[in-house]
Each structure stands twice: as structure tokens, then as C-alpha cells.
């Protein structure tokens, strides 16, 4: 064996060792690549599942946001309606309050007028009672006067009768000629 054969043999062994080393490295790299691809596939599957869950959650959130926006618009409409209603009822309250104040003023005026009427009624009743008493007094006076007149009428009749009697007596005493002189 010569040096060149030794060097070729050494070189062959060296290449074989390197080949074996590279082959082992390649297999290890392939194994790592397969593991990497498998773990990548698992990670991709997990990420796709997570993405799907995230997209579903996002869709749910978007639906909720849409619903909340719709609810918000509805509540804003109801709030506006409530404010309008409160404004209306406040105006009605003010109107009724003014009417109540006016009515209270009228009631006070009516009470004062009623007091004046009651006072006037008492004065009228007192005046009427006075007039009734006056009428009764006048009726009594009239009755007394009527009695006096009736008494005077009786007296006049009595006087007339007495005159006639006196005349008769005087005619009897004096005779018929004195009757002619008396007239």
C-alpha cells in the first residue's frame, strides 16, 4: 500500500464518517423538521380554533354592540319622549296651579262677598224685624183707632139719639113751634 492509497483510504474513511455524520445530522434535522411541522400543524390547528373562537366571539360582540346600539336608540327615544311628557305635565301643572290660585282668589272674593251678603242679610233681617214691629204697632194703633172710631161712632149715634131725644123732649116741653126755630 502506498501513501496515495493510504491517503485515498483515509480520505474515503473520512468521507464516510462525514457522510454518516451528515446522514445522522440530516435524519436528526428531518426528525426535528417533522416534529416542527407536527408541532406547527398542532399550533396552526390551535390557532385556527382560537381564530374561529375569536371570530365567533367578535361576531357575538358585534351582534351585542348592534343590539346595544338599537337599545340605546330606543332608550334615547324613550328618554326624549319622557322629557317631552315631563315638560307637558310640568306645563299642565303650572296651568292647573295658576287656575287653582285664580280659583282660590275667587273663593276669597266670594267668601268676602258672602260675608257682606250675610251682614246685609242680618241688617235687612233687623230692619225687617223693626218694620214688622212697626207694622204690628201700627196695626195695634189702627185697631185702637178703629175701636175709638167705632166708639166715637157709637158716641155720635148716642149723641144723635140724645139730640133726637132732647128734641123730642124739647118739643114736648116747648111745643111744635120751638122745633121750627131749632132748625
Backbone as a ProteinNet text record, in pm:
[ID]
protein_1_A
[PRIMARY]
XXXXXXXXXXXXXXXXXXXXXXXXXXXXXXXXXXXXXXXXXXXXXXXXXXXXXXXXXXXXXXXXXXXXXXXXXXXXXXXXXXXXXXXXXXXXXXXXXXXXXXXXXXXXXXXXXXXXXXXXXXXXXXXXXXXXXXXXXXXXXXXXXXXXXXXXXXXXXXXXXXXXXXXXXXXXXXXXXXXXXXX
[TERTIARY]
81	0	86.3	44.7	126.1	62.1	129.6	85.6	-38.4	-42.7	-159.1	-278.6	-253.8	-363.9	-408.7	-313	-346.5	-421.4	-376	-441.3	-580.3	-602.1	-734.2	-819.3	-756.2	-831.7	-869.6	-777	-803.2	-907	-894.8	-987.1	-1125.5	-1136.8	-1261.7	-1327.3	-1246.2	-1297.2	-1343.6	-1269.7	-1305	-1438.6	-1455.3	-1579.3	-1691.7	-1663.8	-1767.8	-1814.1	-1719.3	-1753	-1834.4	-1789	-1859.6	-1999.1	-2005.2	-2132	-2224.8	-2171.6	-2251.8	-2293.5	-2204.3	-2233.5	-2340.2	-2326.2	-2421.1	-2554.8	-2547.6	-2669.1	-2743.6	-2668.4	-2729	-2784.2	-2704.8	-2749.6	-2873.8	-2879.3	-2993.7	-3114.7	-3094	-3205.7	-3253.7	-3160.9	-3199.3	-3272	-3221.3	-3284.8	-3423.5	-3433.3	-3565.1	-3658.8	-3602.5	-3685.2	-3730.3	-3637.4	-3672.6	-3771.5	-3750	-3841.1	-3979.4	-3982.6	-4112.2	-4179.8	-4097.7	-4152.6	-4199.8	-4117.1	-4153	-4280.2	-4286.3	-4405.9	-4528	-4507.1	-4619.3	-4661.9	-4564.2	-4599.8	-4656.8	-4601.7	-4656.9	-4800.8	-4826.2	-4961.5	-5055.2	-5008.4	-5088.4	-5113.1	-5003.9	-5016.8	-5110.8	-5096.1	-5184.7	-5329.6	-5350.3	-5486.3	-5540.2	-5453.9	-5493.7	-5523.2	-5432.6	-5452.5	-5579.3	-5605.1	-5727.5	-5849.9	-5843.1	-5953.7	-5971.1	-5857.9	-5862.3	-5916.4	-5872.7	-5921.3	-6071.2	-6115.8	-6258.5	-6335.2	-6284	-6348.5	-6347.6	-6234.4	-6223.3	-6320.5	-6330	-6422.8	-6566.6	-6599.1	-6733.6	-6760.1	-6660.7	-6675.3	-6692.7	-6615.7	-6625.2	-6764.6	-6815.3	-6949.4	-7053.3	-7037.6	-7128.2	-7120.5	-6996.5	-6979.8	-7040.1	-7021	-7080.1	-7232.3	-7289.1	-7435	-7479	-7401.5	-7435.1	-7422.4	-7317.8	-7300	-7417.7	-7456.9	-7572.4	-7698.2	-7718.2	-7835.2	-7829.1	-7711.8	-7696.3	-7716.8	-7667.6	-7690.7	-7838.8	-7906.6	-8051.4	-8122	-8082.6	-8140.2	-8111.7	-7990.1	-7952.3	-8041.1	-8062.7	-8151.4	-8292.7	-8338	-8472.8	-8482.2	-8379	-8379.7	-8370.2	-8292.5	-8284.9	-8420.9	-8490.3	-8624	-8719.7	-8712.4	-8798.8	-8764.8	-8634.7	-8593	-8647	-8633	-8683.8	-8834.1	-8903.4	-9047.8	-9081.6	-9003.9	-9027.3	-9003.4	-8897.5	-8869.5	-8984.9	-9033.7	-9147	-9269.6	-9290.6	-9404.9	-9391.1	-9271.9	-9248.6	-9268.7	-9218.1	-9235.5	-9383.5	-9457.2	-9601.5	-9671	-9639.3	-9706.7	-9664.5	-9540.4	-9499.3	-9580.3	-9600.6	-9681.3	-9825.4	-9877.8	-10013.5	-10022.1	-9919.5	-9916.5	-9917.8	-9833.6	-9829.1	-9964.9	-10026	-10157.1	-10260.6	-10261.8	-10357.9	-10327.8	-10199.7	-10161.4	-10211.1	-10194.4	-10245.1	-10396.5	-10464.5	-10609.9	-10650.3	-10575.5	-10604.2	-10586.5	-10476.9	-10454.9	-10566.4	-10607.2	-10717.8	-10845.8	-10871	-10990.9	-10984.9	-10865.3	-10850.2	-10881	-10831.8	-10861.7	-11010.5	-11073.5	-11218.3	-11292.3	-11243.5	-11307.5	-11297.5	-11178.9	-11161.6	-11259.2	-11266.7	-11360.1	-11504.1	-11537.8	-11673.8	-11703.2	-11603.4	-11623.8	-11645.2	-11566.6	-11584	-11721.3	-11760.3	-11893.7	-12001.7	-11979.2	-12075.2	-12085.4	-11970.3	-11972.6	-12051.9	-12027	-12101.2	-12250.4	-12284.7	-12426.8	-12489	-12414.3	-12466.3	-12487.1	-12390.9	-12404	-12525.7	-12539.8	-12655.7	-12784.6	-12779.4	-12897.9	-12935	-12832.2	-12860	-12919.4	-12860.4	-12912.4	-13055.5	-13076.8	-13211.3	-13308	-13261.4	-13346.8	-13379.2	-13276.2	-13302.4	-13398	-13375	-13465.2	-13604.5	-13614.9	-13744.3	-13813.6	-13734.2	-13792.8	-13843.8	-13763.9	-13806.7	-13935	-13938.8	-14057.5	-14175.6	-14150	-14258.8	-14314.1	-14220.6	-14265.1	-14341.9	-14294.2	-14360.8	-14499.4	-14506	-14636.1	-14729.3	-14676.9	-14761.9	-14809.9	-14719.5	-14758.2	-14864.8	-14843	-14941.3	-15075	-15068.3	-15193.4	-15266.4	-15187	-15249.1	-15308.6	-15231.7	-15282.7	-15407.5	-15403.6	-15520.3	-15639.8	-15609.4	-15719	-15773.7	-15680.3	-15724	-15801.6	-15748.8	-15814.2	-15950.2	-15953.7	-16081.3	-16178.5	-16125.2	-16212.6	-16258.7	-16163.9	-16201.4	-16304.3	-16276.4	-16371.1	-16506.2	-16496.5	-16621.5	-16688.3	-16604.3	-16657	-16710.9	-16641	-16685.2	-16813.1	-16817.3	-16939.3	-17056.1	-17028.4	-17134.2	-17170.8	-17065.4	-17091.1	-17172.2	-17136	-17209.4	-17352.8	-17367	-17503.4	-17577.6	-17501.3	-17563.4	-17597.5	-17500.4	-17525.4	-17645.1	-17649.7	-17761.3	-17891.5	-17886.4	-18005.8	-18047.7	-17942.4	-17974	-18030.8	-17974.9	-18027	-18171.4	-18196.2	-18333.7	-18422.3	-18370	-18448	-18469	-18362.6	-18371.5	-18470	-18461.8	-18551.9	-18695.4	-18708.6	-18841.7	-18888.1	-18797.7	-18832.9	-18856.9	-18777.3	-18795.5	-18921.7	-18958.5	-19083.5	-19200.8	-19181.8	-19289.5	-19299.9	-19190.2	-19195.1	-19230.5	-19176.3	-19196.8	-19310.5	-19331.7	-19436.7	-19376	-19467.5	-19421	-19351.7	-19370.5	-19309.8	-19161.8	-19121.8	-18978.7	-18897.2	-18963.1	-18891.1	-18855.9	-18944.6	-18919.6	-18804.7	-18787.4	-18679.5	-18547.3	-18548.1	-18423.2	-18352.4	-18429.6	-18364.4	-18305.9
-114.9	0	122.3	204.1	322.2	438.7	543.5	661.6	716.9	714.6	769.4	680.5	545.7	458.3	483.3	505.3	533.5	663.4	756	883.6	874.9	790.8	774.8	697.7	593.6	517	606.8	685.8	774.5	876.5	916.7	1015.7	952.8	828.5	758.4	741.8	702.1	684.2	816.9	915.5	1047.6	1089.4	1062.1	1097.8	1010.4	890.9	802.6	850.6	887.6	938.3	1067.2	1147.9	1272.3	1243.5	1147.3	1111.3	1060.9	973.5	917	1028.9	1116.8	1229.3	1316.4	1345.7	1429.5	1357.8	1225	1147.8	1153.5	1135.2	1141.3	1282	1380.9	1519.3	1544.5	1489.1	1505.1	1436.3	1315.7	1245.1	1320.5	1369.1	1446.2	1573.7	1638.6	1759.9	1726.9	1610.9	1570.3	1540.4	1470.3	1438	1567.6	1662.3	1791.5	1865.9	1856	1921.7	1859	1725	1656.6	1697.8	1699	1742.8	1887.3	1970.7	2111.3	2123.7	2046	2051.1	2001.5	1894.3	1841.4	1944	1998.6	2098.2	2223.1	2255.6	2370.7	2343.2	2217	2179.7	2188.4	2136.8	2143	2289.1	2368.6	2510.7	2579.9	2544.1	2602.6	2564.5	2435.3	2390.3	2466.3	2477.8	2552	2697.6	2757.5	2897.6	2914.1	2816.6	2823.3	2809.5	2716.7	2700.7	2828.7	2883.3	3009.4	3121.6	3125.4	3226.8	3212.3	3084.6	3059.9	3107	3071	3116.6	3268.8	3329	3475.1	3540.1	3481.7	3535.8	3521.4	3403.7	3383.6	3483.1	3500	3596.3	3737.1	3768.5	3900.4	3918.9	3813.2	3821.3	3839.9	3764.4	3780.5	3922.2	3970.3	4106.6	4208.3	4187.1	4278.9	4274.5	4151.9	4142.1	4214	4192.7	4260.2	4411.2	4456.5	4600.3	4653.1	4577.7	4618.3	4625.5	4521.4	4519.4	4635.1	4657.5	4766.4	4902.5	4917	5042.8	5062	4951.7	4957.9	4992.7	4923.2	4952.9	5097	5143	5280.4	5378.7	5353.1	5441.5	5438.5	5317.9	5304.9	5379.8	5364.9	5435	5585.2	5629.5	5772.7	5824.3	5743.3	5782.9	5789.8	5686.9	5685.6	5801.5	5830.5	5942	6073.5	6090.2	6212.4	6222.6	6108.7	6106	6138	6082.2	6108.7	6255.8	6313.6	6456.4	6540.3	6503.7	6577.1	6561.9	6439.8	6415	6493.7	6492.5	6568.2	6716.9	6764.3	6905.9	6938.3	6850.3	6871.3	6875.8	6775.2	6768.3	6881.5	6928.7	7046.2	7167	7183.1	7294.5	7280.5	7157.9	7134	7165.5	7124.5	7151.8	7302.5	7375.3	7520.9	7582.1	7533.1	7582.9	7557.4	7433.6	7399.2	7478.5	7498.7	7576	7720.1	7777.9	7914	7916.8	7816.2	7809.9	7794.5	7714	7695.9	7827.2	7899.1	8029	8126.5	8126.8	8213.9	8174.1	8041.2	7992.5	8026.7	8014.8	8049.4	8197.1	8280.9	8424	8449.2	8375.8	8390.5	8342.8	8233.7	8181.9	8285.9	8346.7	8450.9	8565.6	8608.4	8715.3	8674.2	8549.7	8500.9	8495.1	8451.7	8448.8	8589.2	8684.4	8823	8874	8844.7	8884.2	8817.2	8688.7	8616	8679.7	8716.1	8784.9	8915.4	8989.8	9115.2	9087.5	8982.2	8947.9	8902.8	8823.9	8780.8	8902	8995.1	9117.5	9195.9	9209.7	9282	9208.2	9074.8	8995.9	9020.2	9022.6	9049.4	9189.2	9287	9424.5	9427.1	9357.9	9354.8	9284.3	9172.7	9099.6	9188.1	9260.7	9351.3	9461.9	9515.2	9619.4	9564.7	9442.7	9378.9	9353.3	9309	9286.1	9418.9	9524.4	9656	9697.3	9674.7	9709.7	9624.3	9492.2	9405.9	9457.2	9495.5	9550.5	9679.9	9762.3	9889.4	9863	9760.7	9725.9	9676	9590.1	9540.6	9655.9	9749.9	9866.4	9948	9966	10042.9	9969.8	9835.1	9758.2	9775.3	9768.9	9788.1	9928.3	10026.2	10164.1	10176.1	10112.5	10116.3	10052	9932.3	9864.2	9951.9	10015.7	10105.8	10223.5	10275.9	10388.5	10344.9	10221.7	10169.2	10154.8	10105.6	10093.7	10231.3	10326.7	10463.3	10519.7	10494.7	10543	10475.9	10346.7	10275.6	10328.4	10355	10413.4	10552.5	10628.9	10764.9	10757	10656.1	10636.7	10606.8	10521.1	10490.2	10615.3	10691.5	10815.2	10912.2	10921.4	11010.8	10962.8	10829	10776.2	10809.2	10791.8	10821.8	10969.2	11052.7	11197.5	11226.5	11164.2	11186.7	11142.7	11026.1	10976.4	11072.1	11117.7	11209	11341.1	11384.3	11506.5	11485.4	11368.2	11340	11334.9	11271.9	11261.4	11400.2	11477.8	11613.3	11694.1	11674.1	11743.5	11701.2	11571.2	11521.2	11576	11582	11632	11780.9	11848.9	11991.9	12022.1	11940	11958.8	11935.7	11841	11814.1	11929.6	11977.1	12081.7	12213.3	12248.8	12379	12377.8	12277.9	12271.1	12265.8	12259	12241.6	12364.9	12477.7	12596.9	12606.4	12549.3	12553.8	12465.7	12360	12271.5	12347.4	12441.5	12520.1	12615.1	12666.8	12760.1	12688.5	12565.3	12493.1	12463.1	12457.6	12421.6	12541.7
0	0	0	-83.4	-97.1	-22.9	-19.5	54.2	-12.9	-140.9	-208	-181.4	-172.6	-140.9	1.9	89.1	228.8	239.1	164.6	174.3	113.4	9.3	-50.2	49.4	113.7	210.5	328.7	370.1	482.4	440.5	318.9	270.5	255.5	212.6	198.8	335.3	432.7	567.5	623.3	591.7	639.7	577.7	449.4	380.3	427.8	458.3	507	643.5	723.3	857.5	847.1	755.4	735.6	681.2	586	528.9	637.6	722	830.7	926.6	951.2	1040.8	977.9	846.8	777.4	766.2	742.5	733	865.7	976.3	1109.7	1135.2	1091.5	1109.1	1025.9	903.1	816.2	876.7	928.1	990	1113.1	1190.3	1309.6	1267.3	1160.9	1111.5	1057.7	980.6	930.8	1046.3	1146.9	1264.6	1332.1	1348.8	1409.1	1321.5	1185.1	1093.1	1102.2	1109	1122.7	1253.8	1361.6	1491	1482.4	1413.2	1396.7	1314	1203.5	1119.5	1196.7	1275.5	1354.6	1459.3	1531.6	1633.4	1566.1	1445.5	1370.7	1330.1	1283.2	1242.9	1364.6	1480.2	1602.2	1641.7	1634.7	1667.7	1569.4	1439.3	1337.9	1366.5	1401.2	1434.2	1556	1657.8	1777.7	1743.8	1660.5	1622.5	1538.3	1446.7	1367.7	1458	1555.7	1650.4	1732.3	1777.9	1854	1766.9	1637.9	1544.6	1524	1509.7	1492	1615.5	1735	1859.5	1868.4	1830.8	1835.9	1737.5	1614.5	1516.4	1564.1	1623.5	1677.8	1790.8	1878.8	1988.8	1933.4	1827	1765.3	1704.3	1635.8	1579.2	1689.5	1799.3	1913.4	1967.9	1981.6	2033	1937.2	1806.2	1708.2	1714.9	1730.5	1747.3	1874.1	1982.2	2108.2	2092.8	2024.2	2001.7	1920.4	1815	1734.5	1818.6	1902.5	1990	2089.3	2147.1	2243.4	2176.7	2052.3	1980.8	1955.1	1914.8	1893.8	2024.7	2133.8	2266.2	2305.6	2277.7	2310.5	2237	2107	2029.7	2086.1	2123.8	2180.6	2313.3	2397.3	2526.2	2506.2	2406.6	2377	2332.6	2247.2	2202.4	2321.8	2408.5	2527.2	2620.2	2634.9	2719.9	2664.1	2531.9	2468	2488.6	2472	2491.6	2637.8	2730.3	2872.5	2904.4	2846.2	2869	2814.6	2695.1	2638.2	2726.9	2776.1	2863.9	2993.1	3051.1	3175.8	3150.2	3036.7	3002.5	2989.1	2920.1	2903.3	3039.2	3124.2	3253.8	3346.3	3332.4	3410.4	3367.1	3236.3	3185.8	3234.8	3230.7	3280.6	3430	3503.9	3647.4	3672.7	3598	3612.6	3578.7	3471.4	3429.3	3538.7	3589.8	3695.5	3821.5	3851.9	3969.5	3956.2	3833.1	3810.8	3827.5	3770.1	3783	3928.7	4002	4144.3	4219.1	4187.7	4252.3	4217.9	4089.3	4048.6	4121.6	4126.4	4194.7	4343.4	4403.7	4545.1	4566.1	4473.8	4481.9	4468.2	4374.5	4357.1	4480.6	4540.3	4662.3	4773.5	4786.6	4888.2	4861.1	4733.4	4697.7	4724.3	4688.9	4714.7	4864.5	4941.2	5086.6	5141.7	5088.5	5132.9	5089.6	4964.8	4917.8	5000.8	5034	5116.5	5254.5	5311.6	5441.1	5430.7	5321.3	5300.8	5286.9	5212.2	5195.1	5327	5404.5	5534.6	5625.7	5621.4	5700.9	5654.6	5521.4	5466.6	5501.6	5499.6	5535.5	5681.7	5768.2	5910.1	5927.6	5853.9	5862.5	5809.2	5694.1	5636.3	5730.9	5792.2	5886.3	6006.2	6054.9	6168.8	6125.5	6003.3	5952.6	5931.6	5881.5	5859	5991.8	6090.6	6224	6280.2	6261.6	6308	6235.7	6103.3	6025	6067.9	6092.3	6139.6	6272.3	6361.9	6490.5	6469.4	6375.4	6344.2	6286.6	6195.1	6135.3	6243.7	6331.9	6441.7	6528.8	6558.8	6640.3	6567.5	6435.9	6358.3	6350.4	6338.3	6336.6	6469.3	6578.3	6710.2	6721.2	6674	6677.8	6592.2	6472.2	6384.2	6451.9	6515	6583.6	6695.9	6770.7	6878	6819.1	6708.8	6642.7	6589.2	6532.4	6482	6596.9	6709.9	6827.2	6872.3	6870	6909.2	6812.1	6680.9	6579.6	6598.3	6622.4	6644.3	6770.5	6874.2	6997.4	6969.9	6887	6852.7	6771.3	6679.6	6600.6	6691.6	6793	6889.1	6968	7002.3	7075.5	6989.5	6859.7	6770.3	6756.8	6747.7	6741.4	6870.7	6979.7	7110.6	7119.8	7069	7070.8	6982.4	6865.4	6773.4	6839.4	6901.4	6968.3	7080.4	7153.2	7262.2	7207.4	7093.3	7030.3	6991.6	6932.4	6889.7	7013.3	7115.8	7239.4	7299.5	7298.5	7352.2	7269.6	7140.7	7052.2	7085.6	7102.3	7134.5	7267.5	7360.4	7490.7	7479.9	7409.7	7398	7320.3	7223.5	7150.4	7244.8	7324.2	7417.7	7515.7	7560.8	7660.6	7593.5	7491.9	7432	7329.6	7271.8	7171.3	7032.9	6930.7	6794.8	6741.6	6787.2	6731.7	6761.7	6867.6	6900.4	6809	6751	6659.7	6535.6	6495.9	6378.9	6401.4	6514.7	6549.2	6561.8	6597.9	6620	6489.2	6383.8	6256.3	6200.7
[MASK]
+++++++++++++++++++++++++++++++++++++++++++++++++++++++++++++++++++++++++++++++++++++++++++++++++++++++++++++++++++++++++++++++++++++++++++++++++++++++++++++++++++++++++++++++++++++++

